[in-house]
CSV table of C-alpha atoms in Angstrom, one decimal:
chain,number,residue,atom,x,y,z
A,1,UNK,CA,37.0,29.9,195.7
A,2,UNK,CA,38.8,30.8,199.4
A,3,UNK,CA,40.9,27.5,200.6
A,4,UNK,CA,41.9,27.9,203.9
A,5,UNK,CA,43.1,25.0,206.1
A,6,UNK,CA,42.6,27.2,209.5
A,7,UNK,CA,39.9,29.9,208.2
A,8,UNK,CA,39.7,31.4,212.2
A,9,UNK,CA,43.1,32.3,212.2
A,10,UNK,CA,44.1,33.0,208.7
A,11,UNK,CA,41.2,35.6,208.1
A,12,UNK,CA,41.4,37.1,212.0
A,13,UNK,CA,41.1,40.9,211.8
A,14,UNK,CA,44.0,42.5,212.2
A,15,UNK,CA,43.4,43.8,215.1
A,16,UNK,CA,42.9,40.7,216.9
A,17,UNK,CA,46.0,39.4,215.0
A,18,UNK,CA,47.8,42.0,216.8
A,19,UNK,CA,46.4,41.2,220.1
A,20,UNK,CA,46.8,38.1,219.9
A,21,UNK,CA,51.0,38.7,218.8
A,22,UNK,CA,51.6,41.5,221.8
A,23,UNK,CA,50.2,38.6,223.9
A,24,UNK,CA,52.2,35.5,222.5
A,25,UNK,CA,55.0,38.5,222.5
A,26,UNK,CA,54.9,39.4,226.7
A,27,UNK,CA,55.1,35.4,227.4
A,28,UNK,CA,57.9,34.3,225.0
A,29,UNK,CA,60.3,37.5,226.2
A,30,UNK,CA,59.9,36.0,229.7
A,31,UNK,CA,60.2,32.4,228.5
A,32,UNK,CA,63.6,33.2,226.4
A,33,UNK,CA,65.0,35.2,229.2
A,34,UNK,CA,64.4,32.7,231.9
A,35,UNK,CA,65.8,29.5,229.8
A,36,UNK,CA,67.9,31.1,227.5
A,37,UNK,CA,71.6,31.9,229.5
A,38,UNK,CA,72.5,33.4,225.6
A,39,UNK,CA,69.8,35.7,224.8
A,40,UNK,CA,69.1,36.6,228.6
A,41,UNK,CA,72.9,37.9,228.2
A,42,UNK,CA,72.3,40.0,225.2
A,43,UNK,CA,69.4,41.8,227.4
A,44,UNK,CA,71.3,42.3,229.9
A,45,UNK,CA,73.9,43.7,228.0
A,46,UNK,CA,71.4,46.2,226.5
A,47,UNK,CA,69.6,46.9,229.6
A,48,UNK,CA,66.4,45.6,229.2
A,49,UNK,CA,64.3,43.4,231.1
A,50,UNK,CA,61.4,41.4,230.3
A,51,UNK,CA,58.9,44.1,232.1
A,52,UNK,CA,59.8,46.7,229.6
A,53,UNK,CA,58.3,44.8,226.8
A,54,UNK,CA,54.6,45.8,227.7
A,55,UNK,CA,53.9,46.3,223.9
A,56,UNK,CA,54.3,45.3,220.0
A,57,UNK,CA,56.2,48.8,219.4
A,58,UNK,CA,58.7,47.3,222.3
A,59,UNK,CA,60.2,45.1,220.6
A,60,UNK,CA,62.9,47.7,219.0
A,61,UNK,CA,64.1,47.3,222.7
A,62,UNK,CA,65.0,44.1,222.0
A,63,UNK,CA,68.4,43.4,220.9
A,64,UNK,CA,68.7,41.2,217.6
A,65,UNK,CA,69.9,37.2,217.0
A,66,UNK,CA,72.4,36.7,213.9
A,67,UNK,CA,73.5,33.5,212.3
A,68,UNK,CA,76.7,34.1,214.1
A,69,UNK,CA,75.2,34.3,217.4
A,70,UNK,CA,73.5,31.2,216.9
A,71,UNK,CA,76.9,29.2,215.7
A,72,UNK,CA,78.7,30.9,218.4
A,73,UNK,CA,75.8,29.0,220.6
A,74,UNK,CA,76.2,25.5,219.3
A,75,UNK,CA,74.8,23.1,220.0
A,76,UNK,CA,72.6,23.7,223.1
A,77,UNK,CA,73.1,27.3,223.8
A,78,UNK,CA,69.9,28.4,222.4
A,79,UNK,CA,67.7,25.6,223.4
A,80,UNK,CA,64.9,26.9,226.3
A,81,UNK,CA,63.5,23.7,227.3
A,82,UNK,CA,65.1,20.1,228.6
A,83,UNK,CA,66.4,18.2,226.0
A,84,UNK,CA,64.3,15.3,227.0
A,85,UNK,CA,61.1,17.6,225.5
A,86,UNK,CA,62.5,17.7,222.4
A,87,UNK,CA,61.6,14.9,219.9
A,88,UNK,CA,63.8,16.3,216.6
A,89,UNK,CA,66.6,18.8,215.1
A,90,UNK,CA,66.4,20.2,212.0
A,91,UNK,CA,69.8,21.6,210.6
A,92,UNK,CA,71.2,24.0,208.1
A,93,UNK,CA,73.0,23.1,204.9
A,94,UNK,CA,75.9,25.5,206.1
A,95,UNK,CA,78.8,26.5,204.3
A,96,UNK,CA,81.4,27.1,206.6
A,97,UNK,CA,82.1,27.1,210.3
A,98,UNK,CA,79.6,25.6,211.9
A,99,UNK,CA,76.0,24.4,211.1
A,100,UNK,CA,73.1,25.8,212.7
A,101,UNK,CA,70.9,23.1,214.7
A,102,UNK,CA,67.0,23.8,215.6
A,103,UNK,CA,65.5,22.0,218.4
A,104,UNK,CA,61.7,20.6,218.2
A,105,UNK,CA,59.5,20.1,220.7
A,106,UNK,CA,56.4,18.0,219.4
A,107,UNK,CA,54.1,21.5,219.6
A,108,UNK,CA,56.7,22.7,217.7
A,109,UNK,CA,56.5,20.0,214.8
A,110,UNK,CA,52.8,20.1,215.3
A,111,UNK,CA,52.8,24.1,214.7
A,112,UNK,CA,55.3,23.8,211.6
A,113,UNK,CA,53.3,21.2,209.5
A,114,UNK,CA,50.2,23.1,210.3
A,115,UNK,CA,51.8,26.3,208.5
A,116,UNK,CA,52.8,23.8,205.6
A,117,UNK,CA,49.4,22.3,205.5
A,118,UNK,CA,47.9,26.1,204.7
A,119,UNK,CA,50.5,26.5,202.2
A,120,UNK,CA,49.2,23.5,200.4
A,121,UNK,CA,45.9,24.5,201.1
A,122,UNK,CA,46.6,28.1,199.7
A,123,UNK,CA,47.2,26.8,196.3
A,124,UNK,CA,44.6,24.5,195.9
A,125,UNK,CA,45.2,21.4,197.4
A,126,UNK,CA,43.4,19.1,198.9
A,127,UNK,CA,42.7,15.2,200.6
A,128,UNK,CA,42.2,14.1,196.7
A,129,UNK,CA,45.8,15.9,195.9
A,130,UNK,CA,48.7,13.4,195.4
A,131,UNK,CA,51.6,16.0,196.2
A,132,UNK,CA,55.1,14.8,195.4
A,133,UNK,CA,57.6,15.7,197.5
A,134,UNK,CA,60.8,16.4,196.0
A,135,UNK,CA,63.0,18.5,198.5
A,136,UNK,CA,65.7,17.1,200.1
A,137,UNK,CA,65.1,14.8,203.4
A,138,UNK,CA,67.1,14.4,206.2
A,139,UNK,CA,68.4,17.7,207.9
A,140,UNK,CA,66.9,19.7,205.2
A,141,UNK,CA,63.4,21.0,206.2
A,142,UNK,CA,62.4,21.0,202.9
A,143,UNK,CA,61.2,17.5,203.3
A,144,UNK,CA,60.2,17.2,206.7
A,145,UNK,CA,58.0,20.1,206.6
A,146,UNK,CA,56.0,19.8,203.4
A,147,UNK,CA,55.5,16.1,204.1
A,148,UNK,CA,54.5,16.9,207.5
A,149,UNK,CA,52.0,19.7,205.5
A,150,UNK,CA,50.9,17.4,203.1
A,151,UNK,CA,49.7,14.3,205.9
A,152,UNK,CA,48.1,17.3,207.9
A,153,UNK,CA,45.9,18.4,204.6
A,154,UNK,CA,45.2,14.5,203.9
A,155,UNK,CA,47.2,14.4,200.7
A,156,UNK,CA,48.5,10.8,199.4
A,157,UNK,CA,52.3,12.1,199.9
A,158,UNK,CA,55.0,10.8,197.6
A,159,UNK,CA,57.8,11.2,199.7
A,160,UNK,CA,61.0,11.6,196.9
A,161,UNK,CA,63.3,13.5,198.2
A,162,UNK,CA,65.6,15.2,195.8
A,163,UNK,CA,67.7,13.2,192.8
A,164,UNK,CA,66.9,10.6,190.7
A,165,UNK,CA,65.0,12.5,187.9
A,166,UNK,CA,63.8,9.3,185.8
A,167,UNK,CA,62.4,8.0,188.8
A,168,UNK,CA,60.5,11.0,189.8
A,169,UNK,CA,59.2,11.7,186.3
A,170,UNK,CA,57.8,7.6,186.6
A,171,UNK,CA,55.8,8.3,189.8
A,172,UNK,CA,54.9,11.6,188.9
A,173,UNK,CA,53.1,9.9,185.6
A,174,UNK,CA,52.1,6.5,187.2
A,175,UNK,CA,50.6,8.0,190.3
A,176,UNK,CA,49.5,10.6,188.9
A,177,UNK,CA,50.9,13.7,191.4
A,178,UNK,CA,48.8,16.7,191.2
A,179,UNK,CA,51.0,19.0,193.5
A,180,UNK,CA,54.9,19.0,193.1
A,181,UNK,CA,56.7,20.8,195.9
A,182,UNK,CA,61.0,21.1,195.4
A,183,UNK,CA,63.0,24.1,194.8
A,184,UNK,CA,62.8,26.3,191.5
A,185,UNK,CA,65.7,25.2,190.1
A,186,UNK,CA,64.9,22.1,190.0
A,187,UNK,CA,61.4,22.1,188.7
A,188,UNK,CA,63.0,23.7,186.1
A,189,UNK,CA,65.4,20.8,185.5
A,190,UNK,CA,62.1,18.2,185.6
A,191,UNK,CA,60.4,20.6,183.2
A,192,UNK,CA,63.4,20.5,181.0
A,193,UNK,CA,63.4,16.6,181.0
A,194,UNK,CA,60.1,15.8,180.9
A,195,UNK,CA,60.5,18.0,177.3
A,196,UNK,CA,63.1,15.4,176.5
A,197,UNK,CA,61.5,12.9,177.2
A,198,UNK,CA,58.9,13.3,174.6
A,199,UNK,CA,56.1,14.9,177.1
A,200,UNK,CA,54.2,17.7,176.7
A,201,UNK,CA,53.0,20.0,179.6
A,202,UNK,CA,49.4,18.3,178.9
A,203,UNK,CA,50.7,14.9,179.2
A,204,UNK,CA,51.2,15.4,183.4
A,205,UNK,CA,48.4,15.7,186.0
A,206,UNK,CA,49.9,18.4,188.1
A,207,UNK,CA,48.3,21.6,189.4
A,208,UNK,CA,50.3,23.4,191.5
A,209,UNK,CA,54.2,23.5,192.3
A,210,UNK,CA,55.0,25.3,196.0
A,211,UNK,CA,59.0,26.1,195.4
A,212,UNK,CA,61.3,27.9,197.5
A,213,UNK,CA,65.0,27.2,199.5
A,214,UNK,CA,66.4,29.7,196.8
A,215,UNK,CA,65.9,32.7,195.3
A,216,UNK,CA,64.0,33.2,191.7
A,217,UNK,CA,62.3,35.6,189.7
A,218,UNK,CA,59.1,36.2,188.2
A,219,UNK,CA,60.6,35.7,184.8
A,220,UNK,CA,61.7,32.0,186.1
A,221,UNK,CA,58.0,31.6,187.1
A,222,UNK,CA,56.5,31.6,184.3
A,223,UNK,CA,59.3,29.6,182.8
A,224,UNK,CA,58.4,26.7,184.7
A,225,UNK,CA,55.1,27.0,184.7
A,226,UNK,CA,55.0,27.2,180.6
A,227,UNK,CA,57.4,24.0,181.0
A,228,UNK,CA,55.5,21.9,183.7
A,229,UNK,CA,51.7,23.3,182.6
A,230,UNK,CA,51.1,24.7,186.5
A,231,UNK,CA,50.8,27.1,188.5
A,232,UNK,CA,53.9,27.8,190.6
A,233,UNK,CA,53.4,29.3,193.7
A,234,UNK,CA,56.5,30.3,196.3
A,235,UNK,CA,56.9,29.5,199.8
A,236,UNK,CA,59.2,30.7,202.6
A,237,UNK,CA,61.2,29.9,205.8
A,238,UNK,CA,64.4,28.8,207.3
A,239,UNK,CA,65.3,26.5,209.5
A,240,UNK,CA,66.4,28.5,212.6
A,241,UNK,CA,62.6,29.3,212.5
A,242,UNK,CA,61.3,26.0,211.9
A,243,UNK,CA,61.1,25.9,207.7
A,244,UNK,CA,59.0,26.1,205.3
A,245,UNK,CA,55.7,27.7,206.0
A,246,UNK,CA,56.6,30.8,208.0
A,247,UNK,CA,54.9,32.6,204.5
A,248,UNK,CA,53.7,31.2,201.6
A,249,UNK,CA,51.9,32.1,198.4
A,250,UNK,CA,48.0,32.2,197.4
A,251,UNK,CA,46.2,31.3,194.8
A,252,UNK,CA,46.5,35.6,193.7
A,253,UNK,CA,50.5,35.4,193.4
A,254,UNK,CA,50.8,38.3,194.5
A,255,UNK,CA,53.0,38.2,197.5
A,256,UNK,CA,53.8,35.5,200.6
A,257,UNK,CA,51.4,35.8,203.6
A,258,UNK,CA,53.2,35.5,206.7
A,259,UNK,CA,51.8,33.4,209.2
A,260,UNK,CA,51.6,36.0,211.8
A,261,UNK,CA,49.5,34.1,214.4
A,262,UNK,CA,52.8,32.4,214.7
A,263,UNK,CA,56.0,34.7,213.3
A,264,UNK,CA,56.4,38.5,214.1
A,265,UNK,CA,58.0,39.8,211.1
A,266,UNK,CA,59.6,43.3,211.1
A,267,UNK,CA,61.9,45.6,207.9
A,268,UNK,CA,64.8,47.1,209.4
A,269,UNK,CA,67.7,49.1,207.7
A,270,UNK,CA,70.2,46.4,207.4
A,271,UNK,CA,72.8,49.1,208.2
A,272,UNK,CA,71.5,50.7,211.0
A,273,UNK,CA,68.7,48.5,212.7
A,274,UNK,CA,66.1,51.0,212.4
A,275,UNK,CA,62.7,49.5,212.2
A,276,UNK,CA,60.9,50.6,208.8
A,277,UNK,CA,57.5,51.5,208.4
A,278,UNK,CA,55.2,49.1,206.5
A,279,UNK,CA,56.2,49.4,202.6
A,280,UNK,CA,59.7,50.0,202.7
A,281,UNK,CA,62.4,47.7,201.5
A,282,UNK,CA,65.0,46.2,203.9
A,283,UNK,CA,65.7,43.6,205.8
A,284,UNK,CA,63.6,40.9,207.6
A,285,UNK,CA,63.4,40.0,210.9
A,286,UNK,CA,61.8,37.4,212.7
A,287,UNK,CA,60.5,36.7,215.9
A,288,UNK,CA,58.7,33.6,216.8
A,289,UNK,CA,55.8,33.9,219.0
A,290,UNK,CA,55.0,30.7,220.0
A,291,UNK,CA,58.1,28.1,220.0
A,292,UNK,CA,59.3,26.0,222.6
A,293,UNK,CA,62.6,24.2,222.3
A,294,UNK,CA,64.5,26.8,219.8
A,295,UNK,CA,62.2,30.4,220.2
A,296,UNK,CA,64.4,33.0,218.5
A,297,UNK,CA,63.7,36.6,219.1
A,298,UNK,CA,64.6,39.3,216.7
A,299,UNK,CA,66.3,36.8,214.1
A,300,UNK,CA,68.1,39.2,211.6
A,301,UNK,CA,67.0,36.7,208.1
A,302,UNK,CA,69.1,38.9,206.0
A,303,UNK,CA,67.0,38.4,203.1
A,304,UNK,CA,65.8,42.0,201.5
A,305,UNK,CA,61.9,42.4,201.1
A,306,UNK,CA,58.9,44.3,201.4
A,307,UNK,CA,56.2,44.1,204.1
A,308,UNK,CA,52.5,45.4,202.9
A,309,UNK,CA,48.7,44.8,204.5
A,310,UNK,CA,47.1,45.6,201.5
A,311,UNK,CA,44.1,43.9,200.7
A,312,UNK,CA,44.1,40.3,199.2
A,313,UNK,CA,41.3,39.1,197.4
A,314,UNK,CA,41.3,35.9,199.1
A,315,UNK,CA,40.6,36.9,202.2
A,316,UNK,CA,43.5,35.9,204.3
A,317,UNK,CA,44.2,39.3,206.8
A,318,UNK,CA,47.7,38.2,207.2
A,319,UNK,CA,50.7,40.8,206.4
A,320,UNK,CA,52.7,39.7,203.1
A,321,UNK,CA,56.1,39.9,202.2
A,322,UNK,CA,57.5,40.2,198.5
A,323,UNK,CA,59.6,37.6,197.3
A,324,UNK,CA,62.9,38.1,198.5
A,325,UNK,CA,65.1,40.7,196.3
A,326,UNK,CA,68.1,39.6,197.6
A,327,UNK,CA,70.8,38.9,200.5
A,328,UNK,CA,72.2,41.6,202.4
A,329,UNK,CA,75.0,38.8,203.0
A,330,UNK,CA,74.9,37.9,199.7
A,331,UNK,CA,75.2,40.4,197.8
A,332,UNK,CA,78.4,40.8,195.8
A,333,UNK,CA,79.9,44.7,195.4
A,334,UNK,CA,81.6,44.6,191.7
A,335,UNK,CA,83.3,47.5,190.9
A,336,UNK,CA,81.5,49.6,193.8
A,337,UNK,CA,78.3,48.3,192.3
A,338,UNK,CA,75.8,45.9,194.9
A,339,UNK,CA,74.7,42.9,192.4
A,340,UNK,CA,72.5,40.6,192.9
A,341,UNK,CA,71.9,37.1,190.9
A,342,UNK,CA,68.2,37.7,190.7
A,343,UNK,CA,69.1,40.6,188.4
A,344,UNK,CA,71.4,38.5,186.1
A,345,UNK,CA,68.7,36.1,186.0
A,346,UNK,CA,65.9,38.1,185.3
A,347,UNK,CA,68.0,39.3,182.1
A,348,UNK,CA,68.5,36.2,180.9
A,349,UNK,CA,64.6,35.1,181.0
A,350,UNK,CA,64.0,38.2,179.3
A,351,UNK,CA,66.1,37.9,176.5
A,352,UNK,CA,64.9,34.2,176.3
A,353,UNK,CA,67.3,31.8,177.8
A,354,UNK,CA,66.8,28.7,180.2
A,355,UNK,CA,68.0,29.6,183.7
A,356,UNK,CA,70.7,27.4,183.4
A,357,UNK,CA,73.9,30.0,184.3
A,358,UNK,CA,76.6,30.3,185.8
A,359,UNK,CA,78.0,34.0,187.6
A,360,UNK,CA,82.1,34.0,188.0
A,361,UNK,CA,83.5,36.8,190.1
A,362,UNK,CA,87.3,37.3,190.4
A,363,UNK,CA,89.4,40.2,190.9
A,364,UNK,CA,92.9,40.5,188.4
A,365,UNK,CA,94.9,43.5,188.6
A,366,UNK,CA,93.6,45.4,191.5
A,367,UNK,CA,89.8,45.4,189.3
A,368,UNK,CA,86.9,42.9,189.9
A,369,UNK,CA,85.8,41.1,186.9
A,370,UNK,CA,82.1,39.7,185.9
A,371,UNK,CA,82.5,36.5,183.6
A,372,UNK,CA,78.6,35.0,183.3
A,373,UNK,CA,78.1,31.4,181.4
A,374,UNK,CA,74.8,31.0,180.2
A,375,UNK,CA,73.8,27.5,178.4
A,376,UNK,CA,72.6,27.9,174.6
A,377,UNK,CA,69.5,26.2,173.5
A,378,UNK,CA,69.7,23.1,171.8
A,379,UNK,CA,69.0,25.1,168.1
A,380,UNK,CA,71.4,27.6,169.0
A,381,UNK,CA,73.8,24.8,168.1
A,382,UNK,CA,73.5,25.3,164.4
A,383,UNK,CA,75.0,28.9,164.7
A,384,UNK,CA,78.1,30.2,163.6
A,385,UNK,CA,80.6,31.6,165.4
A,386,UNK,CA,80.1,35.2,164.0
A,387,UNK,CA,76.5,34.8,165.8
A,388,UNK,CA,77.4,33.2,168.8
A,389,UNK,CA,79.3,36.2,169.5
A,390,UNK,CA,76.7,38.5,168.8
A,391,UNK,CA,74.7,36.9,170.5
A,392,UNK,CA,77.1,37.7,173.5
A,393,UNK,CA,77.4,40.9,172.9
A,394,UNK,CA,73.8,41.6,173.3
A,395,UNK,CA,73.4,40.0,176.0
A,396,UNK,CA,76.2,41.3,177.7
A,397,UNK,CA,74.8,44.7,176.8
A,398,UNK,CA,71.4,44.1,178.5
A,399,UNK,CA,73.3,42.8,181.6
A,400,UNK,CA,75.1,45.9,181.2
A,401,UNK,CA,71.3,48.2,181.4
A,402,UNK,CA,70.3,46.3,184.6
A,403,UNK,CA,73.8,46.6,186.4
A,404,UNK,CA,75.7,49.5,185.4
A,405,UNK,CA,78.7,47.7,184.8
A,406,UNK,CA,79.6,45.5,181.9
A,407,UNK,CA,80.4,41.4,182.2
A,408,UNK,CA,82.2,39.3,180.0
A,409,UNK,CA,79.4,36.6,178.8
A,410,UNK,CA,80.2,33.5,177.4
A,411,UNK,CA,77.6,31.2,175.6
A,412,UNK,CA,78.3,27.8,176.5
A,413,UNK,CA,76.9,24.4,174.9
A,414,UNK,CA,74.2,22.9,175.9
A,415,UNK,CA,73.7,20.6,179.9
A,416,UNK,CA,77.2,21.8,179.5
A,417,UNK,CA,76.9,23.5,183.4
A,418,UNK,CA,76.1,21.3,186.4
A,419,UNK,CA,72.3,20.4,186.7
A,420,UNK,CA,71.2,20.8,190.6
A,421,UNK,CA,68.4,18.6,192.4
A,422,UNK,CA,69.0,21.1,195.6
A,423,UNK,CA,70.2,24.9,195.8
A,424,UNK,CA,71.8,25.9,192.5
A,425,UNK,CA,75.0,26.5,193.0
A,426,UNK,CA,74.9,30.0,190.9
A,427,UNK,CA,77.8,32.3,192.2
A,428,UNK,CA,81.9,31.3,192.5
A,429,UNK,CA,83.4,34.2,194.4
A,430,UNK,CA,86.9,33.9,193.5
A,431,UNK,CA,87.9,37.2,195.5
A,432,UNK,CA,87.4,35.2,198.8
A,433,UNK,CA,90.8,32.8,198.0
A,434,UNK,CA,92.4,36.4,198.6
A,435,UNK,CA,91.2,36.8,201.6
A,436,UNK,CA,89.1,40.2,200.2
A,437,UNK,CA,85.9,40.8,202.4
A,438,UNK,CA,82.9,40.7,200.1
């Protein structure tokens, strides 16, 4: 069965999908340049004007938004309409400097919760569902959006928010939630608990899971849906271009259909800029087509991924997008070697551990070291210490296959590394207290 919550636009032919973007396109170039002092700067810096976009292929004209331009343009710089249109901000969970702050008009609420309405459609859900939202509220759009997604479909919405696992797992069983939307490492952690607790994945009513906010592999997939007795299905966004719901996952798994009636997604070289041709691996970049108060053109996501318009069985047109396979801002260089967590991760699933882990990077004596803490399983108490450290050993060597380089693994007891109810905190970069660029 095809679920679609806007069938006209998310089965268009993709010719009139491409119409209908060079269109949306033309009129947001204008719109940015004429209320947008920041980006109307950057064009005139590269010497373009709005009348030499005339087509799709222009946009390589264009010159490219970074999270630094839009820090660098707090608060208001890159807002395009009167701040008495707007009716919300959104923010970033940030890190350093400053945050990043999105501006909505209503449209542009009305447009986001749309995309997360076909998301929960996507997977099965409908006005019967009782989806249980458990991504953080507040600034987050993990919250906002889904529950804005899940009013749109006609869902009874359980409106969580992240923490407070006991009191999750109670609704969840007393009301019965058949859809449970929160990031992967966290439905992990409720899987985990709810095995604690005495439950078996039989004992819940849920369905479907829609995670994203952080990266995870297929490997972790089926973890949690072995754990939880679901289908887990990923979704995508970010904040600076409105949340969750730019892409998202159907019932196939087989890739994230991006939203395209609504989001211009192009792979460049992350080194060079070059736009890639459909089916090469690089970088993603955003342009949305249609947004009022905070319309970002080019928007460098510096996630790594794969575009492809091959068929889907379900019948959506739109392009999709691999799950991310890393950060080209996050990705750590050990030893001369580019490292990503996913890989780590996906070692550890294989050789049958929780993805409960810790990576520790540090450099001593002029050479970067690779220490990775992995929690035991509760039987794996019983061993010796002989075993324990063969245990290590193998791991370490199969950590060793994926990468190229060898870490130091340590196998640590048991809840023994911090649980998370947002984004894992996986990687501690101790090179960056010497001031080394990553």
């Amino acid at each position: 069965m095809n679920n679609y919550y806007q069938p006209q636009a998310e089965t268009m032919p993709v010719e009139d999908i491409k119409k209908l973007q060079q269109e949306k396109l033309l009129k947001q170039v204008k719109y940015v340049y004429d209320n947008v002092k920041y980006y109307r700067d950057l064009m005139d810096k590269k010497g373009v004007k709005p009348e030499d976009i005339k087509t799709l292929d222009d946009i390589s004209k264009l010159p490219f938004l970074s999270k630094d331009d839009l820090r660098e343009a707090y608060p208001y710089g890159m807002l395009a309409t009167d701040l008495e249109n707007c009716v919300r901000i959104q923010s970033t969970s940030g890190t350093t400097g400053k945050r990043v702050v999105a501006f909505y008009t209503q449209n542009d609420i009305d447009m986001w919760e749309e995309c997360c309405a076909r998301a929960i459609v996507a997977v099965g859900g409908d006005k019967s569902d009782v989806c249980q939202v458990c991504y953080g509220y507040g600034l987050f759009t993990g919250g906002p959006g889904l529950n804005g997604g899940s009013h749109k479909v006609g869902c009874l919405t359980l409106p969580m928010s992240s923490g407070n696992t006991d009191r999750q797992i109670q609704f969840m069983m007393d009301l019965n939630a058949t859809i449970l939307c929160c990031t992967p490492s966290y439905a992990a952690y409720i899987g985990e608990t709810l095995k604690e607790k005495g439950y078996k994945p039989e004992d819940n009513k849920l369905k479907a899971g829609i995670f994203g906010a952080e990266p995870w592999t297929e490997e972790m997939r089926r973890d949690i849906e072995k754990s939880l007795g679901i289908k887990a299905y990923d979704i995508y966004g970010l904040t600076e271009t409105s949340g969750p719901g730019v892409a998202f996952e159907c019932q196939e798994q087989t890739g994230m259909h991006i939203n395209e009636d609504h989001f211009y997604a192009e792979i460049i070289d992350p080194d060079t800029g070059e736009v890639l041709p459909l089916g090469s691996k690089g970088e993603l970049v955003f342009t949305a087509l249609d947004k009022e108060a905070f319309p970002l053109i080019r928007y460098r996501t510096r996630d790594i991924c794969i575009l492809t318009r091959e068929k889907c069985s379900c019948g959506r047109t739109f392009v999709k997008m691999t799950k991310p396979m890393g950060r080209s801002d996050d990705m750590m260089i050990i030893r001369g070697v580019n490292v990503f967590p996913s890989q780590i991760e996906a070692v550890l699933l294989n050789e049958g551990y929780a993805p409960n882990y810790q990576i520790e990077v540090d450099r001593v004596n002029n050479s970067d070291t690779l220490d990775v803490y992995v929690e035991m399983t509760e039987e794996s108490f019983s061993d010796t210490v002989k075993e324990i450290t063969k245990k290590e050993k193998k791991l370490a060597a199969a950590i060793k296959t994926m990468l190229g380089i060898s870490p130091a693994v340590h196998l640590v007891p048991a809840k023994s590394i911090a649980r998370s109810e947002g984004k894992a905190v996986r990687v501690i970069d101790k090179r960056k207290r010497l001031g080394i660029n990553i």
